[in-house]
Amino acid sequence: MYAQVIVDIAHSVVDKIFEYSCSDCVKTGSRVKVPFGGRLIDGFVIGVSDKSDYPPEKIKPVAEVFDELPALVPECFSLMERISSRYKVPKALSLRLFLPSEMRLGKVREAFKKYAVFCDEEVKISKSAKNQQAALDFIKAEKEYDYIGLCKIYGRGAVNALVEKGAVKIEKRQIKRNPFDGLGFGDEPKTLTFAQRDAIESIKNTAQTVNLIHGVTGSGKTEIYLQLIASAIKDGKTAIFLVPEISLTPQMLAQLRARFKGEAAIMHSGLSAGEKFDEWWRLRSGEAKIAIGARSAIFAPLENLGVIIIDEEHDPSYLSETAPRYSTVEIAKLRAEYNGCKLVLGSATPSVESFIEASEGKYNLICLPERINKKPMPEVIISDMRKEVKRGNNSAFSAALREELESTLSSGNQAIIFLNRRGYSQKVICRDCGYVAKCENCDVTLTYHSEENCLKCHYCGAKYRMLSACPECGGTHIRYSGTGTQRVVADLNELFPQAKILRMDNDTVSGKDGHYKILSKFSKHEADILVGTQMIAKGHDFPSVTLVGILDADMSLYFDDYRSGERTFQLITQVSGRSGRADASGKVVLQTFCPENYILRYAVNYDYKGFFENEVRLRKTTFFPPYSLICRVMVTGADEKRTVEKLKEVYFAIEEMQKKYPDEFIFFNRMHSPFKRLQGKYRYQVLMRLKSDMLLESIYDIALKCTSNDVLVYVEENPTNLS
Ligand code: ADP
Ligand code: ZN
C-alpha cells in the first residue's frame, strides 16, 4: 500500500504531497511519522492507494502510525483545499486547524489510572502480615479498587506483596478527564412559545441553508438552539454550537450539560492539554455528538452534522487573528453545504453584513421582536455628562445613576456597571512637561494599576514601577487621567460602603474557571454590584439584575473604524439586555457627553431597523464594507530597516496593480500602523479600500512572495482591529 502524505511543516516549499509505502493499518486521515530530510517528522495521510507511479526503491516506508481511528474526518480534505486556496496558506497549516495543537506535537496522551483487581487465587499470608490480610479482605469484598487509594489505606508494601503473590493484579485503565465537572444544573426543556415554534418550523422547512435569527435580548433564542440540537441528535446526527467566548457563558454550558449530558463535549482554550485531548477524542469517536466552543470549535471532528449554530454572530471574536485569518461564518457555510444541514446565526444585534444578506433574501430571516412573556425592554435614562460637569459633579457617576443605584440596593436587587477600560486610570501624565508614560516594547500608553501600584502595558503585559518623578523633566506633579474599572470599584466602595462589589476584567480573572467563579458568586447574590469590561456584556441571565449603568457610552464611538457606530450600538444593546430579565422590570442609565448622537438614539429606542437602514445608507454613499473591501497588508519585523525594505517591495508591487486597474482602488497608501511597534516588532502597513475582491488573490500572492525569514507579511480583510 502507498500513502499520500502532507508533512506537518507550514512552509510553501514543502507544500505538496509525498508518497510513502505503508501497511494497511494506515488509512486516509491517519496521523503518521515519516522519514523526511534525514529525520522523522509528523504527517497527515490524505489518501491511500495500492499503486504508485514512483519506482519502488525510491519510496520509503511510513515509520509510525498514531491512532487506530484516523484522526482526520473525510470532510477535512475538501475544507483543507478550500481554506488553503482561499487564504493562500500551506495545506499543513489548514490541516492543523482540525487538531488540538497539543495533540499535534505529541505532547498529550490518554490519562490512565491504575486499579487493583482481586484475583481468585489461594495465597498464603503469614500471621504477622496484618496489613496484607486486611487489604486482601478488603479487595475481596470490593472486587476492585483504585490502586493508589488502596496503598494509602494499607501501605504500598502490603499491596505490592499481594500483587507479587498473584492475589491481586494491577490494571491500567483509561480515564476521561471531565472539564467543568462542577457545573450546576440547567432547566428542563421548556414548552415553546408560538414564536419559538414558528422559528424552528421555519428553519426546518426553508430551502435556504443559512438562517438568521434576529431576536431581542431575552426573546428565548437559547431555547430555540437547544431544541434544534436535540432534534438533530434525535435524527442520529451531530451538532456544532458556537459561542463567542465560552468561559463567559458558564450558564450556557450548564444548560447544555444538563440537557445532553455526556453527548456534549467542550472545546475551550482554557482547558488543560489532557482535557482538550479527551474531549476531542470523545467527539471523534462518536461518544459525544455536540461540540460546544468558541471559534475554533467550527473545526470539530464530527461527521454527519445535523445543525450548526453560531450565537452572537456579530461578535468580532469569530474572525481569526492568526493565519489562516478565516471568517468562522464562511467556514460554517462550507460545512453546512458539505453536510446538507442548516446553519443558524443568532443575535439581538446582527452584523450589518449579515442583515444585508438576509434582507436581500439570501438568508432565511426570523424576527423575534418581543421578550419571553412580553416582558418590556428596560427603560433607558440618558445622563448628559456635560450638564453634570457644569453642576460641579466631576465623579464617574451621574446624579441619576447614583439615585438608581441607591434604590436598587435598598430593594435588594443587583446592578451591573459597565466600563470598557480596565486598570485604575487610563494614562499617567506629567503635569509639568506633558510626558505620558509609554511601554518600551510597544507604542502604547501605560495604564496605572492601583492594587499592585504599578504601570502595565495592556498589549504585551510588561510591568513598570510607578513613577515618583517624571523621567523627562524630573517634575513630581504626576497625574492620573481617565477612569478605569479599578477606580470605579474604589469610588463605589466609598459611595456605598455596605454594598458588596465584584470586578470582572482581564486583571481579575485567571485560570480556566476564573470567569465562572466571579459570575457564579454574582448569580448566587453574594455581591450586589458587578463592575466590568465588555466581558460582562455577553449573554448572561441574572434574574435579580434590575439596573445597568453604562459609564461612558461614547468611548467606542470615536475609534477610527467604519464599524465603531455598529460596535457601539451592539455593545449598548447587549449590556442593556442584562437588565430586568425576570419578574422585576429593569432600568439602564447611559452616561454620555454626546446625547444627540444618532447611534445612541437608535440604541436607546431599541431601534435596530432604524440603525440598520441609516448605517447601510452611510456605507453605500461612502463606499465602506460591504460596499467595498478594506484590505490591509501588514509588514512586521524586529529590524526596522529590513521591515521598511519589505514594505516598499509590497507597496510597489501593489502600485503596479493600481496602475493597471485604477478604478478598483478607492484608497491606497502605505504608512506606520497606529501602533508603530508591538512586542518588539516594527509594524508597517499598506492600507487600501477596493471596489471588489477581484484583486484579492493577487494581493495574497504578493504577501506570500514578500515574506522572508525575518519579515512577516500578511493580509487582513476588513480587519476588526486596525491597531
Ligand atoms: P436570549 O438568548 O434571546 O437573550 P434566553 O434564551 O436567555 O434569551 O431567554 C430569556 C429567558 O426566557 C430565560 O430566562 C429563559 O429561561 C426564558 N425562556 C426561554 N424560552 C422560554 C419558554 N418557552 N417558556 C418560558 N421561559 C422561557
Ligand atoms: Zn508593551
Coordinates of C-alpha atoms and ligand atoms in Angstrom, one line a residue, residues 187 190-193 196 215-225 227 252 255 311-312 348 368 371-373 539-541 543 577-578 581-582, ligand 1:
D187 CA -33.6 23.6 33.4
K190 CA -39.4 24.4 28.0
T191 CA -42.8 24.4 26.4
L192 CA -42.1 26.5 23.3
T193 CA -43.9 29.8 22.8
Q196 CA -40.2 29.9 19.2
G215 CA -34.2 38.3 18.4
V216 CA -34.1 41.0 21.1
T217 CA -32.2 40.1 24.3
G218 CA -34.4 37.8 26.3
S219 CA -36.5 36.6 23.4
G220 CA -35.7 33.0 24.0
K221 CA -33.1 32.3 21.3
T222 CA -31.2 29.8 23.5
E223 CA -34.2 27.5 23.9
I224 CA -34.5 27.5 20.1
Y225 CA -30.9 26.5 19.7
Q227 CA -34.3 22.2 20.7
M252 CA -25.0 28.1 28.7
Q255 CA -27.8 24.2 30.3
D311 CA -24.7 32.5 18.7
E312 CA -24.0 36.3 18.9
A348 CA -30.0 40.7 19.1
L368 CA -38.3 37.7 17.5
R371 CA -39.1 39.2 25.1
I372 CA -40.5 36.0 26.5
N373 CA -43.8 36.6 28.3
G539 CA -25.4 36.6 27.2
H540 CA -25.6 36.3 31.0
D541 CA -29.0 35.8 32.5
P543 CA -32.7 37.4 37.3
G577 CA -30.2 43.4 27.7
R578 CA -28.8 42.2 31.1
R581 CA -34.8 39.7 32.6
A582 CA -37.0 38.2 35.3
Ligands
ADP1 P1 -31.9 35.3 24.5 O1 -30.9 34.2 24.3 O2 -32.8 35.5 23.3 O3 -31.4 36.5 25.1 P2 -32.9 33.5 26.6 O4 -32.9 32.2 25.8 O5 -31.8 33.7 27.6 O6 -33.0 34.7 25.6 O7 -34.3 33.6 27.3 C1 -34.7 34.6 28.2 C2 -35.4 34.0 29.4 O8 -36.6 33.4 29.0 C3 -34.6 32.9 30.1 O9 -34.7 33.1 31.5 C4 -35.3 31.6 29.6 O10 -35.1 30.6 30.6 C5 -36.7 32.0 29.4 N1 -37.4 31.3 28.4 C6 -37.0 31.0 27.2 N2 -37.9 30.3 26.5 C7 -38.9 30.1 27.3 C8 -40.2 29.4 27.2 N3 -40.6 28.8 26.1 N4 -41.0 29.4 28.3 C9 -40.7 30.0 29.4 N5 -39.5 30.7 29.6 C10 -38.7 30.7 28.6

